[in-house]
mmCIF file of C-alpha atoms and ligand atoms in Angstrom:
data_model
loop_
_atom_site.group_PDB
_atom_site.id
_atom_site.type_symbol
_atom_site.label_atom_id
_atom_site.label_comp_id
_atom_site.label_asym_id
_atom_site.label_seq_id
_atom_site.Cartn_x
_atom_site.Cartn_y
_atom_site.Cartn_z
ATOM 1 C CA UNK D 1 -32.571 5.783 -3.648
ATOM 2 C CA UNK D 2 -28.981 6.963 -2.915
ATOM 3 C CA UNK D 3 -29.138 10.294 -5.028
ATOM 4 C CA UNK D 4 -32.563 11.274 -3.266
ATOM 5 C CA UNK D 5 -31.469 10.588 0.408
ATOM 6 C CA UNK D 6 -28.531 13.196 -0.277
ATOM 7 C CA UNK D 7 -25.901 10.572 -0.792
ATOM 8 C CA UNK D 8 -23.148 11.291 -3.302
ATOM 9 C CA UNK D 9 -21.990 7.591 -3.381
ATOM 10 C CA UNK D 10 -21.455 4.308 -0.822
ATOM 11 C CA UNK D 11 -18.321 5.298 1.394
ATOM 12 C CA UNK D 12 -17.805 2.226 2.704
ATOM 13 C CA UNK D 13 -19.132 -1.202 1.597
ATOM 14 C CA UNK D 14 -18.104 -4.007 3.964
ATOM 15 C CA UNK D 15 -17.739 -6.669 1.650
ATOM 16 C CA UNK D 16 -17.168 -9.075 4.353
ATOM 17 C CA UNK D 17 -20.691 -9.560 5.049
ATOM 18 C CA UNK D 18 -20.389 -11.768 1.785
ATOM 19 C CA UNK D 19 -19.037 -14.256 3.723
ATOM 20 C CA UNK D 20 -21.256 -17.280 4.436
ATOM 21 C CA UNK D 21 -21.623 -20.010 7.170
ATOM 22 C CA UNK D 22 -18.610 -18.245 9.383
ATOM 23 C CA UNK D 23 -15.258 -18.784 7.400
ATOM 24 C CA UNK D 24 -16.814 -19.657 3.351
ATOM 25 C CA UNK D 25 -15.360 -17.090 1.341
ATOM 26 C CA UNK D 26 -17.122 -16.140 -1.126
ATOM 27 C CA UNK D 27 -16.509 -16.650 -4.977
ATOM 28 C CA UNK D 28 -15.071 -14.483 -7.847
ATOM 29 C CA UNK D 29 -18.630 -15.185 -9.599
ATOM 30 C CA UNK D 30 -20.277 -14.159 -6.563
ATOM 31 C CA UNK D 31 -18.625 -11.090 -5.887
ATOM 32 C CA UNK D 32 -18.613 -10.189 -8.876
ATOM 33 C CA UNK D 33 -22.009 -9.999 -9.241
ATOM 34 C CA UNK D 34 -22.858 -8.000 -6.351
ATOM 35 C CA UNK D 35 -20.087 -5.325 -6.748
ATOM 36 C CA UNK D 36 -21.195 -5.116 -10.529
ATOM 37 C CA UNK D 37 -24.565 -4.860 -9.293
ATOM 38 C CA UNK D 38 -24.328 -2.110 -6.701
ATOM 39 C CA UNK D 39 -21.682 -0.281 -9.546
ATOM 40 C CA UNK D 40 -24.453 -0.351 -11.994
ATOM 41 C CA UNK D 41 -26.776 1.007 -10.170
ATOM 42 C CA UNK D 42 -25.238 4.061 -8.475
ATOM 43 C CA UNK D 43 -23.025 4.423 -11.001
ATOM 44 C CA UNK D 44 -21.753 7.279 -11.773
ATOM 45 C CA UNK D 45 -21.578 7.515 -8.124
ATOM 46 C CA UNK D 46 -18.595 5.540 -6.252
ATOM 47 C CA UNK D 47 -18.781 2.605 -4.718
ATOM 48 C CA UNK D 48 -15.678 1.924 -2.053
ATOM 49 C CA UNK D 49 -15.649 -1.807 -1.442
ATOM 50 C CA UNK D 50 -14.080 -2.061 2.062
ATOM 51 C CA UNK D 51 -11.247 -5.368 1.210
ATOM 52 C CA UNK D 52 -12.437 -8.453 3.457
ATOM 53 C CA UNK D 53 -11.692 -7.117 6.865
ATOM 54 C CA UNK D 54 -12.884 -10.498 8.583
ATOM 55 C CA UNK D 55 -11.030 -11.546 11.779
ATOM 56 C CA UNK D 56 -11.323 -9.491 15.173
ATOM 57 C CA UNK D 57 -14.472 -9.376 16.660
ATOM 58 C CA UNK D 58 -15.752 -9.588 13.281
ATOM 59 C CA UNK D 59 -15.929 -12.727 12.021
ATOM 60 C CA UNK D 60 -13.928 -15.709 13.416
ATOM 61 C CA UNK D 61 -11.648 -17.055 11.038
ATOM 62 C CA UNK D 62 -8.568 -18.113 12.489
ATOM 63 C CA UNK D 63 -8.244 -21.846 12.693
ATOM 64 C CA UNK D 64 -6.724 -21.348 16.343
ATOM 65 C CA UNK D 65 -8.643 -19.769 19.303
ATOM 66 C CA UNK D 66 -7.081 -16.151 19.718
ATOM 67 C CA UNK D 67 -6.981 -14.378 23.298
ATOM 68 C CA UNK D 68 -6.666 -11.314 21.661
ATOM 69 C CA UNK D 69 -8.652 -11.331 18.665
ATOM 70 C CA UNK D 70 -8.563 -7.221 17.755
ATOM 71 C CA UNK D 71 -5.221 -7.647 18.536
ATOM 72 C CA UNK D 72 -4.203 -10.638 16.066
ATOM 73 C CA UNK D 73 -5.240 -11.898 12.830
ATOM 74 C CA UNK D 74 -7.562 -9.256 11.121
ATOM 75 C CA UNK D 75 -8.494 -7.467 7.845
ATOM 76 C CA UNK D 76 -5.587 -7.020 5.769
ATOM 77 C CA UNK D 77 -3.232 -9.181 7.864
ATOM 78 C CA UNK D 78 -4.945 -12.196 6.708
ATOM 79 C CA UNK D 79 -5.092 -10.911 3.096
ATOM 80 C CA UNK D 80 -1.514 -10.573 3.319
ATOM 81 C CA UNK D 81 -0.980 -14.227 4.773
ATOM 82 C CA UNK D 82 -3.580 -15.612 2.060
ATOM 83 C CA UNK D 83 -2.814 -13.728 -1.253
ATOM 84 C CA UNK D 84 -5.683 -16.259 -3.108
ATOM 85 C CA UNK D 85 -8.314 -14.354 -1.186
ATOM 86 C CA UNK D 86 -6.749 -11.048 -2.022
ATOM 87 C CA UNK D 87 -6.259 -11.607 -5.750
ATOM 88 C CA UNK D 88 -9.802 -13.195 -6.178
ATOM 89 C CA UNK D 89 -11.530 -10.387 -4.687
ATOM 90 C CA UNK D 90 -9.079 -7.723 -6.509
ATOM 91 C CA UNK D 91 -10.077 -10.064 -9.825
ATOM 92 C CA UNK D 92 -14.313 -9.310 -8.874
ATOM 93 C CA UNK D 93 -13.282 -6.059 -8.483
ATOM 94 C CA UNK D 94 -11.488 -5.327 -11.966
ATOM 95 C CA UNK D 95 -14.425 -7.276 -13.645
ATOM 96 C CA UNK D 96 -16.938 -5.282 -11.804
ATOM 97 C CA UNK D 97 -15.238 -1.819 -12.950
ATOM 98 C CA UNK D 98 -16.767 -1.147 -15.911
ATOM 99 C CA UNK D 99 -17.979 1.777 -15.380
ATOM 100 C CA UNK D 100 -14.321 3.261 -13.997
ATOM 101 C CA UNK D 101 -16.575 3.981 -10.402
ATOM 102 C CA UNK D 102 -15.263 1.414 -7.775
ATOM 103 C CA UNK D 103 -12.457 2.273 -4.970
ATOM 104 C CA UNK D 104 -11.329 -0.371 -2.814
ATOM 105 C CA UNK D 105 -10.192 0.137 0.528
ATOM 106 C CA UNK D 106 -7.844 -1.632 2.311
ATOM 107 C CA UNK D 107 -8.813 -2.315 6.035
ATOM 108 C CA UNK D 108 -6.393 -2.584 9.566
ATOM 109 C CA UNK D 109 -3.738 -0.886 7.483
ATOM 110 C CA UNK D 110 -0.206 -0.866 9.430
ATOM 111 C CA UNK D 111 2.550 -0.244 6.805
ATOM 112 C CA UNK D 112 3.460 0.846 3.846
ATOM 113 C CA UNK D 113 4.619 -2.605 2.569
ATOM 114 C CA UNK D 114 0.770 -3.573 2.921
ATOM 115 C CA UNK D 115 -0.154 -0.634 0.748
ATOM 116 C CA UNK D 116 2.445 -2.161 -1.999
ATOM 117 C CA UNK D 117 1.102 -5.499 -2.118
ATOM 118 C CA UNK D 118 -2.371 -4.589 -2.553
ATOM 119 C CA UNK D 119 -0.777 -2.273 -5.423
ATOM 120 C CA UNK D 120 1.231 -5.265 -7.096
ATOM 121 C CA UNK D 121 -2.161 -7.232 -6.725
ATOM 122 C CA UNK D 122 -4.122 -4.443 -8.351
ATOM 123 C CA UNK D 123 -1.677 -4.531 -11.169
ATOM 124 C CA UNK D 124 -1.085 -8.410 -11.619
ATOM 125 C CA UNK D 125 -4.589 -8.897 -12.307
ATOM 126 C CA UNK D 126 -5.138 -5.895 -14.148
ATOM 127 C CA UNK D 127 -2.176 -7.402 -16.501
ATOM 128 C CA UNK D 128 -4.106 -10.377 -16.605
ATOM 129 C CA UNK D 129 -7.691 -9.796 -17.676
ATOM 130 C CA UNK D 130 -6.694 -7.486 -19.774
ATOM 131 C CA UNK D 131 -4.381 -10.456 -21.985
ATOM 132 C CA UNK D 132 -7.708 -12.352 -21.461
ATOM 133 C CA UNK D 133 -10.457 -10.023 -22.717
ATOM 134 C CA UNK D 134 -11.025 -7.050 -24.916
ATOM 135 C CA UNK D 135 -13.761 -5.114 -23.253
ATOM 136 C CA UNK D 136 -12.639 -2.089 -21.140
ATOM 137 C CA UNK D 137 -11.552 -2.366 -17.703
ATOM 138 C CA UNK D 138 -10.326 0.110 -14.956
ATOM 139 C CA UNK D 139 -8.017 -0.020 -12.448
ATOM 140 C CA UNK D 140 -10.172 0.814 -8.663
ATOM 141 C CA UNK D 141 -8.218 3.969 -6.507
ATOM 142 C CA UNK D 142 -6.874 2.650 -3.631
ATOM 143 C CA UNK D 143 -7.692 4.071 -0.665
ATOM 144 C CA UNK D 144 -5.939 3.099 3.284
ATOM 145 C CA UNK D 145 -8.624 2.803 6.062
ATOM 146 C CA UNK D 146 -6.511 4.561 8.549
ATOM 147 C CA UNK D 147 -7.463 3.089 12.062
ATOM 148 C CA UNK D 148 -4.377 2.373 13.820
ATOM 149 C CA UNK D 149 -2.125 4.812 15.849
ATOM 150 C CA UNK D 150 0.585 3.001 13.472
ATOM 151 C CA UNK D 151 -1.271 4.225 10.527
ATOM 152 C CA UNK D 152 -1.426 7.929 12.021
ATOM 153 C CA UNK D 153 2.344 8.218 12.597
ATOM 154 C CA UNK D 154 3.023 7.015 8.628
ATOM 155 C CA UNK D 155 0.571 9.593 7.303
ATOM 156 C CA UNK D 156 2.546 11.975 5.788
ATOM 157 C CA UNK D 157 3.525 8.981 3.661
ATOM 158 C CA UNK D 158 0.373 6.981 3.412
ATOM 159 C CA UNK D 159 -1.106 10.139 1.974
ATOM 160 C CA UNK D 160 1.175 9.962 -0.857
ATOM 161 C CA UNK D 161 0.814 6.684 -2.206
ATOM 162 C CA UNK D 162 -3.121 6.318 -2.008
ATOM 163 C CA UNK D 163 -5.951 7.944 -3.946
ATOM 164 C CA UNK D 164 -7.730 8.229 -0.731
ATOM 165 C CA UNK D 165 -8.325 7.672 2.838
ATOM 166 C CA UNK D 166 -11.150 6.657 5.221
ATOM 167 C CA UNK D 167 -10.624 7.306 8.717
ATOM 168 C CA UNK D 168 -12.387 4.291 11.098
ATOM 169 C CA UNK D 169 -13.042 5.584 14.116
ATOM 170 C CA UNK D 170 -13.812 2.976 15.895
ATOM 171 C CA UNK D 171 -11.238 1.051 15.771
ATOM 172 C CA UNK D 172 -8.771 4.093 15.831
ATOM 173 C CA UNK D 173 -10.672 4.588 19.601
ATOM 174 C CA UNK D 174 -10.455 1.004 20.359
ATOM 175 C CA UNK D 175 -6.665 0.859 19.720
ATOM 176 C CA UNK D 176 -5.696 4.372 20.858
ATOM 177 C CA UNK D 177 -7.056 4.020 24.167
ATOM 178 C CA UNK D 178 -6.241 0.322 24.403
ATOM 179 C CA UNK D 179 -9.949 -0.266 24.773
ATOM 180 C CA UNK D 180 -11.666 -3.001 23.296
ATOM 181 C CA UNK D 181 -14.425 -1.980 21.596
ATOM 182 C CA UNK D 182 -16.853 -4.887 23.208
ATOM 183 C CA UNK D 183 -15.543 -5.080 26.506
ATOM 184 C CA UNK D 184 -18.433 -3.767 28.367
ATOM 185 C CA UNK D 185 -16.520 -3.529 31.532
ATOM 186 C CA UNK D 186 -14.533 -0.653 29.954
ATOM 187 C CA UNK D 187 -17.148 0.931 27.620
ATOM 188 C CA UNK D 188 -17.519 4.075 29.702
ATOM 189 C CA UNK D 189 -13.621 4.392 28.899
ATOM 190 C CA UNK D 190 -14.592 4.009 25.240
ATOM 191 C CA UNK D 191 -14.451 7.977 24.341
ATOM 192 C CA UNK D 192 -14.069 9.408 20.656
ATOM 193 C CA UNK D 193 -13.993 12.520 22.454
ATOM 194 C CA UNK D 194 -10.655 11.579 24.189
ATOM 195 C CA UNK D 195 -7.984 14.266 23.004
ATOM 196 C CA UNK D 196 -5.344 12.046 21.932
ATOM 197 C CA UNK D 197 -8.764 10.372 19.042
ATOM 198 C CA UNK D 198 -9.434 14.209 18.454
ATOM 199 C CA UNK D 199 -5.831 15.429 18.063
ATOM 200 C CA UNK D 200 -4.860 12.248 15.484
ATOM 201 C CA UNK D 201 -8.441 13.095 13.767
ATOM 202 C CA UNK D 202 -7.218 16.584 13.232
ATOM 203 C CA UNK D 203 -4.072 15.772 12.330
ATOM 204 C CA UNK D 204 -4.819 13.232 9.919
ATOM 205 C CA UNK D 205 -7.148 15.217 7.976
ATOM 206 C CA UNK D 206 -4.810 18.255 7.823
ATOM 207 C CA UNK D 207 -2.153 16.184 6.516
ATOM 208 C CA UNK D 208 -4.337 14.486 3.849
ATOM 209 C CA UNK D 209 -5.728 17.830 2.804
ATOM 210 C CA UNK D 210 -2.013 18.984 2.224
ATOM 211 C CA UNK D 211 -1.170 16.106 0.307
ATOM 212 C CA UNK D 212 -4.306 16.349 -1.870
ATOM 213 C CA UNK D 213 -5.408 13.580 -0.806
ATOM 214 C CA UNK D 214 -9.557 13.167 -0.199
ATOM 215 C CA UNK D 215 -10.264 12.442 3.043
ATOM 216 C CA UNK D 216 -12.887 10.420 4.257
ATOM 217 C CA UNK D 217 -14.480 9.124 7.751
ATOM 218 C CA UNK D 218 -16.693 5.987 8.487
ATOM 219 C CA UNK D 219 -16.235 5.290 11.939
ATOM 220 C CA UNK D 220 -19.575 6.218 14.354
ATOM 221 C CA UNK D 221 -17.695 9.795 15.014
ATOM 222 C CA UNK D 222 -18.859 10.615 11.152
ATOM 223 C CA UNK D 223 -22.665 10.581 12.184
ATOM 224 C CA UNK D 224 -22.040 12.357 15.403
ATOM 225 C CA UNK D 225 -23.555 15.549 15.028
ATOM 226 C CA UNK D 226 -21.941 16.966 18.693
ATOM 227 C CA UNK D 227 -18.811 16.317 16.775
ATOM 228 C CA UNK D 228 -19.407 17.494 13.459
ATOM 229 C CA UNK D 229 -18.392 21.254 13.779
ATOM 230 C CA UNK D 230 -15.130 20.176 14.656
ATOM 231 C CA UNK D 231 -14.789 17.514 11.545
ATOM 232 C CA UNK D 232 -15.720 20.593 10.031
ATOM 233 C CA UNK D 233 -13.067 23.076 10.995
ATOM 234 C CA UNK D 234 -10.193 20.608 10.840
ATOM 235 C CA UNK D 235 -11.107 20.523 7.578
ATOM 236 C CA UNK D 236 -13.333 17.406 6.648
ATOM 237 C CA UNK D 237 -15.544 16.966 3.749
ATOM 238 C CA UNK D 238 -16.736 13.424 3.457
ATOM 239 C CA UNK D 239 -18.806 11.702 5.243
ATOM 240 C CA UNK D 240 -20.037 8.431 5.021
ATOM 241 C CA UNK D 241 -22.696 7.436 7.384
ATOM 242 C CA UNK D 242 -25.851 5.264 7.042
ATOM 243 C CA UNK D 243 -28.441 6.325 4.560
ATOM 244 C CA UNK D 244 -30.872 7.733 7.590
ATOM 245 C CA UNK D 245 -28.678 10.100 9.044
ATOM 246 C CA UNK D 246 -27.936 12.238 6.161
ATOM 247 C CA UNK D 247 -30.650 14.916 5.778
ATOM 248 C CA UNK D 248 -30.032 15.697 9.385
ATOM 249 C CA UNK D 249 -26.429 15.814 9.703
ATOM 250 C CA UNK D 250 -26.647 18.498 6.231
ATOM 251 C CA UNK D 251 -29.219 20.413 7.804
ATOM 252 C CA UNK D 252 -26.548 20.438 10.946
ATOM 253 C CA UNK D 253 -24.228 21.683 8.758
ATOM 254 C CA UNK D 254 -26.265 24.377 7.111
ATOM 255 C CA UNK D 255 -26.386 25.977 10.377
ATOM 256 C CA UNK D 256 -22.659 26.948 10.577
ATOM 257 C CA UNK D 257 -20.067 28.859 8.659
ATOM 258 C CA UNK D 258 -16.941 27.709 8.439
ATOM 259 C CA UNK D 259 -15.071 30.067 10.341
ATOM 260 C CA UNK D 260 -16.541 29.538 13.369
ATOM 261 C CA UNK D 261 -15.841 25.493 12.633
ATOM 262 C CA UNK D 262 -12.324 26.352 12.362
ATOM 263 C CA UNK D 263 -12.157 28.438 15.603
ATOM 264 C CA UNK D 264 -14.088 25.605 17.887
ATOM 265 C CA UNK D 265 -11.861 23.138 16.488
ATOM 266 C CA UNK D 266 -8.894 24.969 17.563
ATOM 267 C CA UNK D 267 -10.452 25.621 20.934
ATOM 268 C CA UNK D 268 -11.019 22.058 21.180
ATOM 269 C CA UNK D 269 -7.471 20.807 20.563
ATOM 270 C CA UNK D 270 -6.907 23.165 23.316
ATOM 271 C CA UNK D 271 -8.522 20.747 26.025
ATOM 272 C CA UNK D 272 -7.208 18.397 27.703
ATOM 273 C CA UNK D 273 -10.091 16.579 28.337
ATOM 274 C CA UNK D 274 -12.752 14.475 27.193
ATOM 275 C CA UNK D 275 -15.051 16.469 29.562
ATOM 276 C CA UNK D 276 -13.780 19.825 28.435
ATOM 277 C CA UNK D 277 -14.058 18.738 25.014
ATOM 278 C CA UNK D 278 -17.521 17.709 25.248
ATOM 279 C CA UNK D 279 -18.573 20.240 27.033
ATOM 280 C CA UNK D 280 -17.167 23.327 24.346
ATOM 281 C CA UNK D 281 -18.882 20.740 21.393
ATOM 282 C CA UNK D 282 -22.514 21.459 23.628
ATOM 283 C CA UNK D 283 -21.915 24.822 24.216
ATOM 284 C CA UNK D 284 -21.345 25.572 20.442
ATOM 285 C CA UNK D 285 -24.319 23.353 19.044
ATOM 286 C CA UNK D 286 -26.531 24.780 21.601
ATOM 287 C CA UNK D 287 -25.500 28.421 20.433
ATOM 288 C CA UNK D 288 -26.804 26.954 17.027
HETATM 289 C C1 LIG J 1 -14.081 1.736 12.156
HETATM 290 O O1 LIG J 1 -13.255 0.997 12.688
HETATM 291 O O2 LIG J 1 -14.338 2.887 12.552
HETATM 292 C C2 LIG J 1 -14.808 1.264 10.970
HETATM 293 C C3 LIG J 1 -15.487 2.077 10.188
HETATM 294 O O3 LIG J 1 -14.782 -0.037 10.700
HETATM 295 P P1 LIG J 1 -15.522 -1.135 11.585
HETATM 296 O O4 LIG J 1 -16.324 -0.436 12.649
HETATM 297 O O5 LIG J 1 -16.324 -1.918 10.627
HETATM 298 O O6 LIG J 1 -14.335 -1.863 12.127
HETATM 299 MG MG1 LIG J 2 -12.536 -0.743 11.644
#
């Protein structure tokens, strides 16, 4: 189980894999049933249900063939452009909260405005099933998957109008770097150890920590033990990763005191190189 592996909840559930045959979304019974379902279980640990965040390399569900496809429609963009989908899911959701433990996070996030909608959604349906039932129901948090450079430069504000945030790594390399993620041609190019991913990492958590509100990662950099010390000392807490890694990356983190963290990571920032960077992140785990 969860609570035996080390796990304090499910960071990020990507709820698109309910989609079916390609483009079939999936039903408010449907979902409903598996959100309730993993809820129950783990509850009263949290479940974040990751919003659809088809489109991209994802899943292919524009109608039209896209060049640029991590560039274009994706994740909350099409959620936006089809608020049916949105409200159904935000519906399973509700109906699934019984037990007061489910976030949902909202994927590709851009602007504020995007934020707001899911908001008014939240709070539509809320309205809603509560005219239409008695039993209790509560509203998820709402937390802002922040993986665009966009999404960096707003967080000051982001942080204040979300219960949390989830940092996705992956995609905050991929558009940082203006390197697509499966472009094997370009993969070497692909760093998370880049300064200007390190330097928005650090700066994203700082500011969410000041703003008191939790900060999260679930890109691959969250089950990177060379870069763990510095999550670490710019102040990171939560991790989610897949259920294997855990034991390993706490016993990791067992090994150092916080100080230290804090000093490496300002060392770090320091660099100006991926290289560099690296190099200072070996050093220190092999002084460990
Ligand atoms: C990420 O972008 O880092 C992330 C966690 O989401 P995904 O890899 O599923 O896009
Ligand atoms: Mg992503």
């Amino acid at each position: 189980t969860l609570a035996a592996a080390g796990a304090e909840g499910v960071g990020l559930f990507p709820s698109e894999h309910l989609f079916t045959e390609g483009t079939k979304t999936p039903k408010e019974e449907e979902q409903f049933a598996c959100y309730r379902a993993i809820a129950d279980a783990i509850a009263p640990m949290r479940l974040d249900v990751r919003l659809f965040d088809i489109g991209g390399d994802k899943l292919l569900y524009s109608p039209v063939k896209e060049i640029n496809p991590n560039l274009g429609w994706r994740g909350i963009r099409i959620l936006l452009d089809l608020p049916e989908i949105l409200d159904t899911q935000i519906r399973a959701i509700l109906q699934a909260n019984t037990h007061g433990n489910i976030d949902s996070l909202i994927p590709m996030v851009m602007s504020l405005h995007e934020i707001r909608t899911v908001r008014e959604s939240v709070e539509r349906q809320f309205a809603e099933l509560q005219a239409e039932r008695d039993g209790q129901i509560t509203q998820p948090g709402i937390g802002a998957m922040i993986e665009l450079p966009a999404a960096v430069e707003l967080i000051e504000e982001i942080t204040q109008c979300v219960d949390f945030i989830s940092i996705g790594t992956n995609d905050l390399t991929q558009y940082t770097l203006a390197v697509d993620r499966n472009n094997v041609i370009v993969q070497d190019l692909f760093d998370r150890f880049h300064p200007a991913v390190m330097r928005q990492v650090h700066r994203i958590i700082q500011v969410a920590n000041k703003n008191h509100c939790c900060a999260m990662m679930c890109g691959d950099m969250a089950s990177d033990s060379l870069a763990l010390p510095f999550l670490l000392g710019c102040g990171l807490r939560n991790f989610s990763v897949v259920v294997s890694e855990i034991a390993e990356l706490k016993a990791h983190v067992a090994r150092y005191a916080l100080a230290e963290t804090e000093a490496l990571a300002q060392e770090s920032l320091a660099l100006n190189n991926p290289a560099a960077i690296k190099a200072r992140l070996e050093a220190f785990q092999a002084a460990h």
